Structure formats: C-alpha cells, structure tokens
Coordinates of C-alpha atoms in Angstrom, one line a residue:
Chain C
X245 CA 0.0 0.0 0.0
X246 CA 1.3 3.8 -0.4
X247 CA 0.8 4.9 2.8
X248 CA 3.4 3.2 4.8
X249 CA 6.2 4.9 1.5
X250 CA 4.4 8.4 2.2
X251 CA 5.2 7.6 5.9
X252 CA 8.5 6.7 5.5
X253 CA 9.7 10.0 3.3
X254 CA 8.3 12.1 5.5
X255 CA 10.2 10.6 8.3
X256 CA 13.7 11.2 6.3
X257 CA 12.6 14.9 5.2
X258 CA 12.0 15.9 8.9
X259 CA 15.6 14.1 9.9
X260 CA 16.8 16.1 7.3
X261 CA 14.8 19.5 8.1
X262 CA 16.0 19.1 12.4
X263 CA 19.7 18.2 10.6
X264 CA 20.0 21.7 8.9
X265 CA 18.1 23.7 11.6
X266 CA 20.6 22.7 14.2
X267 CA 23.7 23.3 11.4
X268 CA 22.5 26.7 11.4
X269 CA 21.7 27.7 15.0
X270 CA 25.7 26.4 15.3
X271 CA 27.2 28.5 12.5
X272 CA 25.4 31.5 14.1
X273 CA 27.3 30.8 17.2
X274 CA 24.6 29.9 19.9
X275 CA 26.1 26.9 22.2
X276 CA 24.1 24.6 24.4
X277 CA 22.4 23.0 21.3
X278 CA 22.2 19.3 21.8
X279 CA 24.1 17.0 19.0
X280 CA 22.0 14.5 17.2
X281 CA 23.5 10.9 17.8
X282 CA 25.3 9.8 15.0
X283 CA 23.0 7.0 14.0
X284 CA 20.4 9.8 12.4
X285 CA 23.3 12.4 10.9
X286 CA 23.2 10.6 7.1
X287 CA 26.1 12.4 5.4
X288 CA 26.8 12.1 1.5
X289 CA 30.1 10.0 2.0
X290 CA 27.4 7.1 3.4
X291 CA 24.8 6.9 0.5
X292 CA 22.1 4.7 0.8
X293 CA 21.6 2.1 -2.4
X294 CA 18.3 2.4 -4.2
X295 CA 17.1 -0.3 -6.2
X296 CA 14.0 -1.6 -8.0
X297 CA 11.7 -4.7 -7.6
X298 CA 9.1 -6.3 -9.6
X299 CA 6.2 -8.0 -7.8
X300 CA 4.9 -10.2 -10.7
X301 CA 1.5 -12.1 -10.1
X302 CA 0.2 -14.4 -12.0
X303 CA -3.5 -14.0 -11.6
X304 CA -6.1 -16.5 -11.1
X305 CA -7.5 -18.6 -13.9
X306 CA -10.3 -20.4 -12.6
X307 CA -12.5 -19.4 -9.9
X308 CA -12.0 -21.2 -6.5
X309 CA -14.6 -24.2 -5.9
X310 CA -17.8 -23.6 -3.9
X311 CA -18.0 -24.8 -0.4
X312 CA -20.5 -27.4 0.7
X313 CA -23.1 -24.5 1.5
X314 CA -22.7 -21.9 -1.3
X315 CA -23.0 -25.3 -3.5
X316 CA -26.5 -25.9 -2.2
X317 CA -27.6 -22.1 -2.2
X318 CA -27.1 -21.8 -5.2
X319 CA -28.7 -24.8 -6.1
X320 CA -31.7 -23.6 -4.4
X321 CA -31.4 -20.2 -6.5
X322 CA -31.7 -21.8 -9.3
X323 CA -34.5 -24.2 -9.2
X324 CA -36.5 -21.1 -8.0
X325 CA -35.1 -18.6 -11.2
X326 CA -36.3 -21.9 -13.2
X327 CA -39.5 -22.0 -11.9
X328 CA -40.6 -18.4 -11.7
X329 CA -39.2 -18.0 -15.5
X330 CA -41.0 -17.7 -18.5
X331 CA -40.4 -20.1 -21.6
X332 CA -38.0 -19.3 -23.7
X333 CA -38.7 -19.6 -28.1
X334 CA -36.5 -22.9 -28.1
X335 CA -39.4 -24.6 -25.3
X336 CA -42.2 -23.1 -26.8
X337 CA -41.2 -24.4 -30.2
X338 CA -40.5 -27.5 -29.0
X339 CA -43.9 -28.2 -27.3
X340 CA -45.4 -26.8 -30.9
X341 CA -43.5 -29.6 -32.6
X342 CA -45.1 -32.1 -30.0
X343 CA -49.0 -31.1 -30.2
X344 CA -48.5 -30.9 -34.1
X345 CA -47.1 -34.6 -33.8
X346 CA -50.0 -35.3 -31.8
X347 CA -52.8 -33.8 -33.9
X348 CA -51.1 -35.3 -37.2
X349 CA -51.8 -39.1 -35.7
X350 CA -55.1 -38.7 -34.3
X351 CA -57.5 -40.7 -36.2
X352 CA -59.5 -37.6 -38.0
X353 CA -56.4 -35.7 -39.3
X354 CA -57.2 -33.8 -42.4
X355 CA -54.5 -32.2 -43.7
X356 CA -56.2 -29.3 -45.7
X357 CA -56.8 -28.3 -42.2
X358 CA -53.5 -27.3 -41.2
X359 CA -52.8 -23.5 -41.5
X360 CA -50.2 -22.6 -44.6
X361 CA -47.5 -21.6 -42.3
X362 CA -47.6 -25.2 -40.3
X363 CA -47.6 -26.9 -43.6
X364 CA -43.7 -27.6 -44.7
X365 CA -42.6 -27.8 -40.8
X366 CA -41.5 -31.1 -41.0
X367 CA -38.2 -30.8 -42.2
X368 CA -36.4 -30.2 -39.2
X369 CA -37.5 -31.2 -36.0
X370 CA -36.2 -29.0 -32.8
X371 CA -36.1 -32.1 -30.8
X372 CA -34.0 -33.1 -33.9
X373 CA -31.6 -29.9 -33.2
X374 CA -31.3 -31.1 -29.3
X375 CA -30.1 -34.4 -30.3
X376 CA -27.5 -32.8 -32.2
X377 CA -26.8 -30.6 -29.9
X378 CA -26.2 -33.2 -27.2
X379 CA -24.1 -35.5 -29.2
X380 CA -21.8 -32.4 -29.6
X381 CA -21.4 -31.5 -25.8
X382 CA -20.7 -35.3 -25.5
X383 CA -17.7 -35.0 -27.4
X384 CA -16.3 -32.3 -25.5
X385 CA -13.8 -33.2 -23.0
X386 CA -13.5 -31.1 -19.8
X387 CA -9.7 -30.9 -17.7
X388 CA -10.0 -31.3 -14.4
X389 CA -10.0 -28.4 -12.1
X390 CA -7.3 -29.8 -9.6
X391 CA -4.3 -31.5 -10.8
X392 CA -2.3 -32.5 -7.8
X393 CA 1.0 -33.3 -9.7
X394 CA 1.3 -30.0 -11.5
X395 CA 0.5 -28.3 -8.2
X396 CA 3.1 -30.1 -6.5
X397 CA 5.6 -28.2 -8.4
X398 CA 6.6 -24.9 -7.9
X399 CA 8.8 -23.8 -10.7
X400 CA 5.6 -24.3 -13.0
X401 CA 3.6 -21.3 -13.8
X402 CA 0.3 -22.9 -14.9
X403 CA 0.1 -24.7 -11.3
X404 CA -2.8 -23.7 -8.6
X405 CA -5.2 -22.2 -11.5
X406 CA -7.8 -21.4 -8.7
X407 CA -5.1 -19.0 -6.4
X408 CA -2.7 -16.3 -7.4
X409 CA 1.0 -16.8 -7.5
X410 CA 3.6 -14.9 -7.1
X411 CA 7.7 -14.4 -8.9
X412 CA 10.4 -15.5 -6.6
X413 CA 14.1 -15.5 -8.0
X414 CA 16.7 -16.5 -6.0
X415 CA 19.5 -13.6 -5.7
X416 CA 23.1 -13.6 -3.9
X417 CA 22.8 -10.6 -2.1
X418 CA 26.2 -10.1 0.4
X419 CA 27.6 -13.7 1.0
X420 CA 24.1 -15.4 0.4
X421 CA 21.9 -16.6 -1.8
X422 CA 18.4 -15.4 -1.0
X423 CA 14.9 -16.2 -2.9
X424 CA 13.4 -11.8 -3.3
X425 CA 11.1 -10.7 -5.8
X426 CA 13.3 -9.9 -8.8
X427 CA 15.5 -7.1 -8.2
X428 CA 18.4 -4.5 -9.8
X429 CA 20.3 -1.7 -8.5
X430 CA 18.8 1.5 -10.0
X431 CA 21.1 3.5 -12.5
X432 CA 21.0 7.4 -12.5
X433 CA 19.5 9.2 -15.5
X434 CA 16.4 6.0 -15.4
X435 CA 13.2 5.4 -13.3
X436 CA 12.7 3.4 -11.0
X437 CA 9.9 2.0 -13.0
X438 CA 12.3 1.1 -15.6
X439 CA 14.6 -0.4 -13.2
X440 CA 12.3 -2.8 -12.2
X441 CA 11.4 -3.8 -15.9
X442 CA 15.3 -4.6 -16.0
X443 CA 15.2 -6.2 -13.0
X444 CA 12.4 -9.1 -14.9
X445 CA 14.4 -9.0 -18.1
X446 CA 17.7 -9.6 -16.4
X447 CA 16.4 -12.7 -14.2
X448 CA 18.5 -15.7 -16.8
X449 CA 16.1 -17.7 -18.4
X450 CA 12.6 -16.5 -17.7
X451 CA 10.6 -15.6 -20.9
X452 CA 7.8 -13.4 -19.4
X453 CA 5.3 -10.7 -21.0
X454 CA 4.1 -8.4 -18.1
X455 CA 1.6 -5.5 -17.5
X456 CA 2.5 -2.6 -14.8
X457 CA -0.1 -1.4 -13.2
X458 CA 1.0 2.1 -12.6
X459 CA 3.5 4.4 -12.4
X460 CA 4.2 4.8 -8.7
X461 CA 6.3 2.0 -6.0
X462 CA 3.6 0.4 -4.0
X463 CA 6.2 -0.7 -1.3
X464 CA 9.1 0.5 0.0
X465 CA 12.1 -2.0 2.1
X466 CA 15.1 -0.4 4.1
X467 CA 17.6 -2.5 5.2
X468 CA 20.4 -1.1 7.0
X469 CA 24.0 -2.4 6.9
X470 CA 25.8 -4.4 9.8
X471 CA 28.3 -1.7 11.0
X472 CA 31.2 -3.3 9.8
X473 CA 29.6 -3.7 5.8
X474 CA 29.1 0.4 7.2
X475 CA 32.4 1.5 7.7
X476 CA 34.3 -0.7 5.8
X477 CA 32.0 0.0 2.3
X478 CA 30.7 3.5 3.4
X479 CA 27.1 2.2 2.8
X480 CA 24.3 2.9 5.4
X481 CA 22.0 0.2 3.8
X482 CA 19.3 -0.5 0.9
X483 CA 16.0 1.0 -0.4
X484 CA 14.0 -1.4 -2.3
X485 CA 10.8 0.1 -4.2
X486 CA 8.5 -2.7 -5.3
X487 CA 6.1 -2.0 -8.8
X488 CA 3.4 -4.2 -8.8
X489 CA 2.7 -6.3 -12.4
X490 CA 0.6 -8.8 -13.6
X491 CA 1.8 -11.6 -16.1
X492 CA -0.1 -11.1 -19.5
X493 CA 0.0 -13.3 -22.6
X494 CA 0.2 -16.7 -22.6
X495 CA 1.8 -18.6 -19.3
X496 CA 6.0 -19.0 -19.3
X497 CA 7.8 -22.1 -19.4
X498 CA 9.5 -23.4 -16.0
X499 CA 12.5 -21.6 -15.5
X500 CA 15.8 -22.2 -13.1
X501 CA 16.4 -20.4 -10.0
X502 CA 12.8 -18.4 -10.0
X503 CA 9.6 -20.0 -8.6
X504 CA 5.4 -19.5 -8.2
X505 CA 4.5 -19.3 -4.6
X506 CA 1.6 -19.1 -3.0
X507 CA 0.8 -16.6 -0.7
X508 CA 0.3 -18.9 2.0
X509 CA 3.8 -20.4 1.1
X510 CA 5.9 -17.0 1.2
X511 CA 7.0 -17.7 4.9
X512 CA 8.7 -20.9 3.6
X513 CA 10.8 -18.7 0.8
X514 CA 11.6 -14.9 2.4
X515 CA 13.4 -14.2 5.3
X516 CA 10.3 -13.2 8.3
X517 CA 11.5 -9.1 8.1
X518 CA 11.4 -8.4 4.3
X519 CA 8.3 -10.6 4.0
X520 CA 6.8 -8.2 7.0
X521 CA 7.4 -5.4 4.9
X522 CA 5.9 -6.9 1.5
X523 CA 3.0 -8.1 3.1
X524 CA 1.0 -4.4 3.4
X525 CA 0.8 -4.5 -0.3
X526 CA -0.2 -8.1 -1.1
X527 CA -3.9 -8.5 -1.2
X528 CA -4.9 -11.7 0.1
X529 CA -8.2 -11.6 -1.6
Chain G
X66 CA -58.5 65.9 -3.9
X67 CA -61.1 68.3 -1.8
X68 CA -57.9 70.1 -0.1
X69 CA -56.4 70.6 -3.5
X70 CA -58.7 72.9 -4.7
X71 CA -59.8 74.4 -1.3
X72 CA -55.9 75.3 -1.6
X73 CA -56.4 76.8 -4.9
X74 CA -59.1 78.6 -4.0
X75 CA -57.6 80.4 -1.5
X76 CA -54.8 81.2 -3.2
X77 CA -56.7 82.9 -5.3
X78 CA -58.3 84.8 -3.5
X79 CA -55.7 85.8 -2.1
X80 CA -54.1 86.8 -5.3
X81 CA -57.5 88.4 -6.5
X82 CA -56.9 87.3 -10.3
X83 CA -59.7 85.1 -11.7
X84 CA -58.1 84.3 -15.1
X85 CA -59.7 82.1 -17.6
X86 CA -57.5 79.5 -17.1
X87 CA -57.7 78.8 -13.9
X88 CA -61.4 78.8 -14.2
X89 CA -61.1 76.1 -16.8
X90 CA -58.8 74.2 -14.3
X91 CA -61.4 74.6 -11.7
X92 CA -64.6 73.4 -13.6
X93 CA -62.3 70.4 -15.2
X94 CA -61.4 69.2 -11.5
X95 CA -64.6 69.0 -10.4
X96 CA -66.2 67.4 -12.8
X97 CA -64.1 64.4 -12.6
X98 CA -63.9 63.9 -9.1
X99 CA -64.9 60.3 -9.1
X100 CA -68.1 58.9 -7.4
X101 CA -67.4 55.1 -5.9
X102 CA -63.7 54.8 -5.4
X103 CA -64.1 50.7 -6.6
X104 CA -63.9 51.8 -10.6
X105 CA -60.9 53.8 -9.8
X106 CA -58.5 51.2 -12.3
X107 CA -59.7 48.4 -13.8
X108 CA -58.0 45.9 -12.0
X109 CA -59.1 46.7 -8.8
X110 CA -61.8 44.8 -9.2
X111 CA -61.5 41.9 -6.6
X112 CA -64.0 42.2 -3.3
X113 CA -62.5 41.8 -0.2
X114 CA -61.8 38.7 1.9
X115 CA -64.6 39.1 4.0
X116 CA -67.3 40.0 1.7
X117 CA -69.5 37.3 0.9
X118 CA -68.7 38.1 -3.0
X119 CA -65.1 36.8 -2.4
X120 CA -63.3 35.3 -5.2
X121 CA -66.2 35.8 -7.7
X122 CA -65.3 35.6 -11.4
X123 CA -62.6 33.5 -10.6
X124 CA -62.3 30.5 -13.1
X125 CA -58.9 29.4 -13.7
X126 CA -58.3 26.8 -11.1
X127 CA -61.4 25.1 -12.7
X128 CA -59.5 24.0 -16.0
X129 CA -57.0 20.8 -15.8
X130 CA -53.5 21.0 -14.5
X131 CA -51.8 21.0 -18.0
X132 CA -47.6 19.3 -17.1
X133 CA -45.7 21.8 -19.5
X134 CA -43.9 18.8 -22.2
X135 CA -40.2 19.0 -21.0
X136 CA -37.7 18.7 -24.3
X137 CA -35.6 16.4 -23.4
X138 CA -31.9 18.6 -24.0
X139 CA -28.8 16.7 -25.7
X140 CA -26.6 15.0 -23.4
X141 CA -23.9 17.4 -23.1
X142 CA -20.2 15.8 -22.6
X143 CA -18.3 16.4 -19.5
X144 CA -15.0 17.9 -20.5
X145 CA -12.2 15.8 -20.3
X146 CA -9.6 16.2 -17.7
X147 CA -6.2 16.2 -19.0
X148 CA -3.3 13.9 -17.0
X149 CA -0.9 15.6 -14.4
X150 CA 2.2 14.2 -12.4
X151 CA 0.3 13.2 -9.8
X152 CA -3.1 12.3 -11.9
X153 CA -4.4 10.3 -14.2
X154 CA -6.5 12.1 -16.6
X155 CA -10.3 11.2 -18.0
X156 CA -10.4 7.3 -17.5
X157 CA -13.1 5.2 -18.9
X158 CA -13.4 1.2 -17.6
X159 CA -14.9 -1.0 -20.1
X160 CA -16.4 -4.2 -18.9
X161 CA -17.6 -5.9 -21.9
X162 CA -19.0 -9.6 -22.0
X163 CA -21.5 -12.5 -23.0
X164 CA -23.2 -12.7 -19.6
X165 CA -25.5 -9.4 -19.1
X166 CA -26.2 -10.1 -15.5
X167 CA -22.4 -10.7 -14.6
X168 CA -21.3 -7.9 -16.9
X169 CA -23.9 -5.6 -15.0
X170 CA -22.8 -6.7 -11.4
X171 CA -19.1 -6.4 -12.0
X172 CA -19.2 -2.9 -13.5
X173 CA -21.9 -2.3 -10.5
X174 CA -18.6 -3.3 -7.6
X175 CA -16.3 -1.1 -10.0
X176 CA -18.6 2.3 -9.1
X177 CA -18.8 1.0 -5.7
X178 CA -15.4 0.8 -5.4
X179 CA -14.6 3.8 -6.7
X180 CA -17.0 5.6 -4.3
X181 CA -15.4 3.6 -1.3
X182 CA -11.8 4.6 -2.7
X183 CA -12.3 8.2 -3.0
X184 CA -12.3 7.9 -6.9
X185 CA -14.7 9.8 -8.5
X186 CA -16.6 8.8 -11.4
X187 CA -17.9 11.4 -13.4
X188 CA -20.6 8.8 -15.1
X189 CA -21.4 5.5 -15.7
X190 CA -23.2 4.1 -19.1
X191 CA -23.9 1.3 -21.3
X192 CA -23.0 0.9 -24.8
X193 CA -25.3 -0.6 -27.6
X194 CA -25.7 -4.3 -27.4
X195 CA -23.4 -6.1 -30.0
X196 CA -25.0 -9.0 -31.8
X197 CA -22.6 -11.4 -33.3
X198 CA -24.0 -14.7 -35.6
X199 CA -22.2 -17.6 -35.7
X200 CA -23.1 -19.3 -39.1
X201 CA -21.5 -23.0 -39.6
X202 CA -21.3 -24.7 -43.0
X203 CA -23.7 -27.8 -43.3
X204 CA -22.2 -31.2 -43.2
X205 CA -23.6 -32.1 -46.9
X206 CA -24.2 -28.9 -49.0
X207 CA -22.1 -25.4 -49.3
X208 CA -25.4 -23.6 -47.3
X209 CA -24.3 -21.8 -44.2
X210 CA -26.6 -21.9 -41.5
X211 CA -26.8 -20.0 -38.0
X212 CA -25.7 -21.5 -35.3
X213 CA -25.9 -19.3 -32.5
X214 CA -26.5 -15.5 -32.2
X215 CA -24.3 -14.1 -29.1
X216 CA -24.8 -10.7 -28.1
X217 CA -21.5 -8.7 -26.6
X218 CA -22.6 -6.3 -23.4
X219 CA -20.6 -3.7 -22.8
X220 CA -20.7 -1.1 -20.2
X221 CA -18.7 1.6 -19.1
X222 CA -17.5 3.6 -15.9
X223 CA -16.2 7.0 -16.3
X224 CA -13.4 8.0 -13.8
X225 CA -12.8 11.6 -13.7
X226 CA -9.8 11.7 -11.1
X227 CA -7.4 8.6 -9.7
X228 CA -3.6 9.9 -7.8
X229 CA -1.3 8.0 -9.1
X230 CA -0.1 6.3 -5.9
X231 CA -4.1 4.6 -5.8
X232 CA -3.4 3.2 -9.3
X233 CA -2.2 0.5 -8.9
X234 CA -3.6 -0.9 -5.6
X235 CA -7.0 0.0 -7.3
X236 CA -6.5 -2.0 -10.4
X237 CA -4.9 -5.0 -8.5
X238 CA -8.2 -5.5 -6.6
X239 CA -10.0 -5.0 -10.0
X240 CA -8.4 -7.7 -11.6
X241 CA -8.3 -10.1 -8.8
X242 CA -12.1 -9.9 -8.7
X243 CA -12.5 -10.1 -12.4
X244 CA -15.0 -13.0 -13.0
X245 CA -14.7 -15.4 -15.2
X246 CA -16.0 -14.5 -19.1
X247 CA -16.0 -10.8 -18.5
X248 CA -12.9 -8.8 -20.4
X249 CA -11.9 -5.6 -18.7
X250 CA -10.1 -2.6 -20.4
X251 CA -8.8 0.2 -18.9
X252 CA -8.0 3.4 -21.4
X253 CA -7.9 7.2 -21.4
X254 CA -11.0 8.8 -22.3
X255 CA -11.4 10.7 -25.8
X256 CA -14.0 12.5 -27.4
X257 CA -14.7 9.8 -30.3
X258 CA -15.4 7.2 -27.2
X259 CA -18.3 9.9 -26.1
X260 CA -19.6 9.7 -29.5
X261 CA -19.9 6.0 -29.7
X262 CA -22.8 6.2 -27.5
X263 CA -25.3 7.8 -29.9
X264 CA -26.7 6.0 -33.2
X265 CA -25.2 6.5 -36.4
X266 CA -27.7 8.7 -38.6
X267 CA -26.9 7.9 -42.4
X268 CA -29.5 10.4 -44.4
X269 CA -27.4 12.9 -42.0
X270 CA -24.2 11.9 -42.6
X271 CA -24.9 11.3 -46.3
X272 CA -26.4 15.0 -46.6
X273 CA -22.9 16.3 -44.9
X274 CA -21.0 14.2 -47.3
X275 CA -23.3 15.9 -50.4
X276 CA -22.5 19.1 -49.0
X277 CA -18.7 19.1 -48.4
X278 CA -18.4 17.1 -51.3
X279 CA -19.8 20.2 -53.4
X280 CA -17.6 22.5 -51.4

C-alpha cells in the first residue's frame, strides 16, 4: 500500500529538516544546542543504495470451488429462477413440434386443415436440433480443475489455477543466496519504473510478458547495513521500491532459479523481516 | 382631492386674479372627481376577503392542471480532464461480456469501489448491445446456416480523477475480482469514445457528405 512509503519520506525529510536547523543555529554561534546521535546524521560520504523490484502475479485462472453450503444455495437459486421463468422460443417451439405430432396421428387428421405456415414444418425437428446438440457436448472433453502433480511443483507457472502466484528469484545478495522478488540496483538518468522492468528482463532464463499497473512503487524496504559492511564500504544500507505487475499473454515455461509461490507459502521462501514489509501491499483476496 | 382645490381657491383669492384658465382648471377638476372609489382602475376589481362576493369571477383553477412537455436537452459531454504528475487524466473502464447479468454486477462493484476509494466517477453508461451470428457450413451442401447468435454487453464507468499512488492498488483488486468470461479494459478517455454512444444517422451523414463534397 502507499501509505506506509508516504510515511516513510516524510520521516527522512524531517531528519533532514531538524539536521539543517541545528547546522545553522551552530554556524550562528549559539552553544548549548544538543548533538543529534550519529545513528540519524546521514552524510553524502554514506549513501544509501536504491534499487528496484518487480512483484509479478500471476492471476487466477479459474474461480476457486464452492463450499458445501454456497454449492446448495445456489442450487436452491436456481430451481427457484427456473420455476418463476418464462419459456423461452426454443421450449415453446418444442412443445409446438409435439401437439403438431400429436394432432397429425389422431385418427381424423385432415391435412387441408392445417394452416399454410404449419404446412412444410417437417423438415427439421427442434427435438431433432437437441439431439444434435447433445451429441456435440458429449464429445467435448472437460480438464480437471485440480491437478495434484502440477500443483506439486513450484517452478511451473500454470500450477494452482484457482489462487494467485507470485515471482520469486533466487539472488546472492552479500555472502548469500536469498529467494526476493526480482531485483536491480537503480542506475541514474532511469526510473525506478524502468529499473524494475530490468530487473524481470535480467532474471537468466525466464521468458515473461508483463503489464505494470501504474507508475508509482507500491512498497518500499530499508535494510540497513551491519556496521562493519558500514564503515568498511561507506554504505548505510538498501532501499528497495517494489512496482506491482501482472503476467499477460500466454503462461511461461518453467525456468531455473525463479519459482510461483503461493501466498500462503511465502514464509517458507523470504526471510520473516522483508516478507513483513511486503506483506501491506499483497492483497490476500 | 377636496384640499387641493380648497388650496387653490384660497390662493386665489388671495391673489384676487380670476383668469380664464384657472377657471377652466377649476370646472375640469370637479367634474371628474370620481363617485365610488371601486372603478378607480380596472384591475381593482377583486372584493375583499370578507365580503361574501369573495373570489367571484374566478375561473382558472377550474380547468385541468396541464404538465408543460419538458424537451428532453442533448446530453452534453463532461469535459475531459487532461493527466498531471500526480493524476491520471479522463479514464473510462470497459467491462464488456456475453453474460449481461455478470457484466452488469461487476461494473456495479467497480462504481462502488470507486465511491469507497475516494475515486470519483464522473458517469457511468452502457454501450449498444453487440449482436454477433455464428453461421456454420452444413455437413452435406455449401449452405451456411446459423448456429448461435451471441450478443456482446458492454458497459462503461467514467473516472474523472485517480492519484497516481491509488493506481495501482486500485487495479490489483479490480483484476483479482474479475469474474470469469467478463474482459476488462482500462484506457484514457477521448472525445470519439463519447460519440460512440449515440446511433449512427446515415441520411445525415450522407447529406454532410453531399455538401462538403460540393464544397
């Protein structure tokens, strides 16, 4: 969700707005001013590393089964819409077709009798069209709506149809490998938009066409540096902005080193703090 | 009126000077000083509340209440709103489908939405039923013959004003609640997508053809 980011940046702009206050009550010579701490004075020799994230979902495909009791209200819904409704031209033809049957075999049938239009109604039958009809659904095979071995694999895109999935990649990030949601150090003169377009296109192997859904991060993740990674690299720590996608197009082929997770299955994959901070923005609908 | 000329007769003869004039005045003034002060101007004809002869003559409460016929004014188009940094511009959300009663009900949670979010929708309308005919070939013979006639429902939800931070939290609960057989498009609004929505009149377009043709 925005509102935790807009929280955030206005946390670093008053940091930054107490930071040049107190710079200038000192250089116009008043003492007794207290010093920040040096955990909060962020200098320019100690940047902090942006970069950009994708969070790609692959929506649902088929709706989710009906539970025991949504299965019998709606049952009940529709027996009543059926017998409160009306005929429709198919039925009422049909029982035409039936009493004209009838009234041909009965024993006084003359057929000078019969109006003009009835006359040449012989040729097809509708209960000649249903029968064709039903030998056509007959040949049409339905797949089944679970499949337990596709689901059992996660590197498969076209797994879970009824829930959505999400991109995990697995990225060395320090001395580990971690599974993240795809993601590149941002380069100046680019947005961060595009940086997390890169960030898909750079993951090896995965052939994927996406949709953005806007313009603006939907999540932000700091991670501040050990103090040794601090003073030895001059690097306070990380900004991660995450763009929220949706896979378009037809489904990708399994890949290496990049998964589908569910949601429910995220805190077997991300470490418990980053997924904390992803969480806000994933709806669990 | 009676002190008038008791004035003017003073003042004369005060002054002493009978001219001929004035003597005209005189005689004209009193002979039309008016007997019953009721035919004073024609209007003032209507008798007091609490003479019995109240409301006489009046008639034009007796006739039917005629409803003035409204005529019916062209729908006027909303001007557009153009994009900012922060904005998105004019946005209209198609929802388009064979199902009428599940096109109707998702484009009904779309408004809803939109008036929980803080989004506001300028309008919301339906577009003319599309009918489509599927014709098959018969097994024996080169006839065609129809199959199956599927109409396409489309309708639409006009949003005036989304921030761009909303975007895209709005459209991932918008797709994630996207039943199934209903397409959804999102696209900037534009003047041609206003005139979709009336009928196409041909002797009118064929007259402005005529015309500019000649010119």
């Amino acid at each position: 969700m925005s509102a935790p980011v807009v929280k955030m940046a206005g946390r670093c702009f008053y940091q930054l707005y107490k930071l040049s206050n107190s710079a200038g009550r000192l250089a116009s010579g008043k003492t007794g001013i207290r010093q920040f701490s040096g955990a909060v004075v962020q200098n320019a020799a100690e940047p902090w590393r942006l970069l950009g994230a994708a969070c790609v979902q692959r929506l649902a495909v088929i709706s989710v089964d009906q539970r025991p009791l949504e299965a019998k209200f709606s049952e009940l819904m529709n027996q009543m819409e059926l017998e409160r409704s009306l005929m429709s031209d198919h039925e009422l033809s049909l029982l035409d077709d039936k009493e004209r049957l009838r009234r041909r075999q009965a024993v006084d049938y003359d057929s000078d009798e019969e109006e003009e239009a009835d006359r040449d109604q012989d040729i097809v039958l509708t209960q000649d069209l249903e029968d064709a009809w039903e030998q056509r659904l007959k040949g049409f095979a339905t797949q089944p709506r679970a499949r337990g071995v596709v689901d059992a694999r996660l590197e498969r895109a076209d797994r879970c149809l009824a829930e959505p999935l999400l991109l995990l990649t697995q990225q060395e990030v320090g001395p580990e490998r971690l599974w993240l949601l795809p993601q590149t150090p941002w380069e100046a003169g680019e947005t961060l938009k595009t940086t997390a377009q890169r960030a898909l296109s750079a993951t090896p192997g995965l052939d994927l066409q996406t949709v953005f859904l806007g313009n603006a991060p939907c999540g932000l993740y700091k991670y501040r540096m050990p103090r040794s990674v601090r003073d030895r690299e001059g690097l306070t720590g990380v900004k991660v902005f995450f763009f929220k996608a949706v896979v378009s197009g037809p489904l990708p082929p399994p890949a290496p080193s990049s998964l589908w997770v569910r949601q429910s299955e995220l805190k077997d994959y991300l470490k418990p703090s980053y997924l904390e901070k992803i969480r806000p923005f994933l709806l669990n609908l | 009126m009676s002190l008038l000329i008791r004035q003017l007769q003073v003042s004369l003869t005060q002054q002493s000077i009978l001219t001929n004039q004035v003597s005209a005045l005189l005689q004209r003034v009193t002979s039309s000083l008016p007997a019953p002060l009721c035919r004073l101007a024609p209007t003032n004809e209507r008798h007091y509340r609490t003479m019995p002869t109240h409301g006489i003559g009046r008639w034009k409460y007796l006739l039917p209440k005629e409803v003035p016929r409204k005529k019916r004014d062209k729908l006027q188009m909303k001007p557009i709103r153009g994009s900012t940094a922060t904005e998105y511009g004019s946005l209209s959300v198609k929802v388009s489908g064979y199902d009428m009663t599940v096109v109707e009900h998702y484009s009904q949670y779309i408004h809803n939405l939109c008036n929980r979010l803080g989004v506001r929708v300028s309008e919301s309308y339906a577009l003319p039923t599309k009918s489509t005919e599927v014709m098959l070939m018969q097994e024996q013979g080169t006839k065609m013959y129809i199959d199956a006639l599927l109409k396409t429902h489309e309708r639409i939800v006009q949003i005036s004003s989304m921030t761009a931070t909303l975007c895209p939290t709005f459209m991932d609960v918008v797709l994630q609640n996207q039943p199934e057989g209903v397409q959804l498009s999102v696209k900037e609004h534009v003047e041609r997508d206003f005139l979709e929505r009336f009928k196409a009149r041909p002797q009118l377009e064929g007259l402005m053809a005529q015309v500019n043709q000649r010119d």
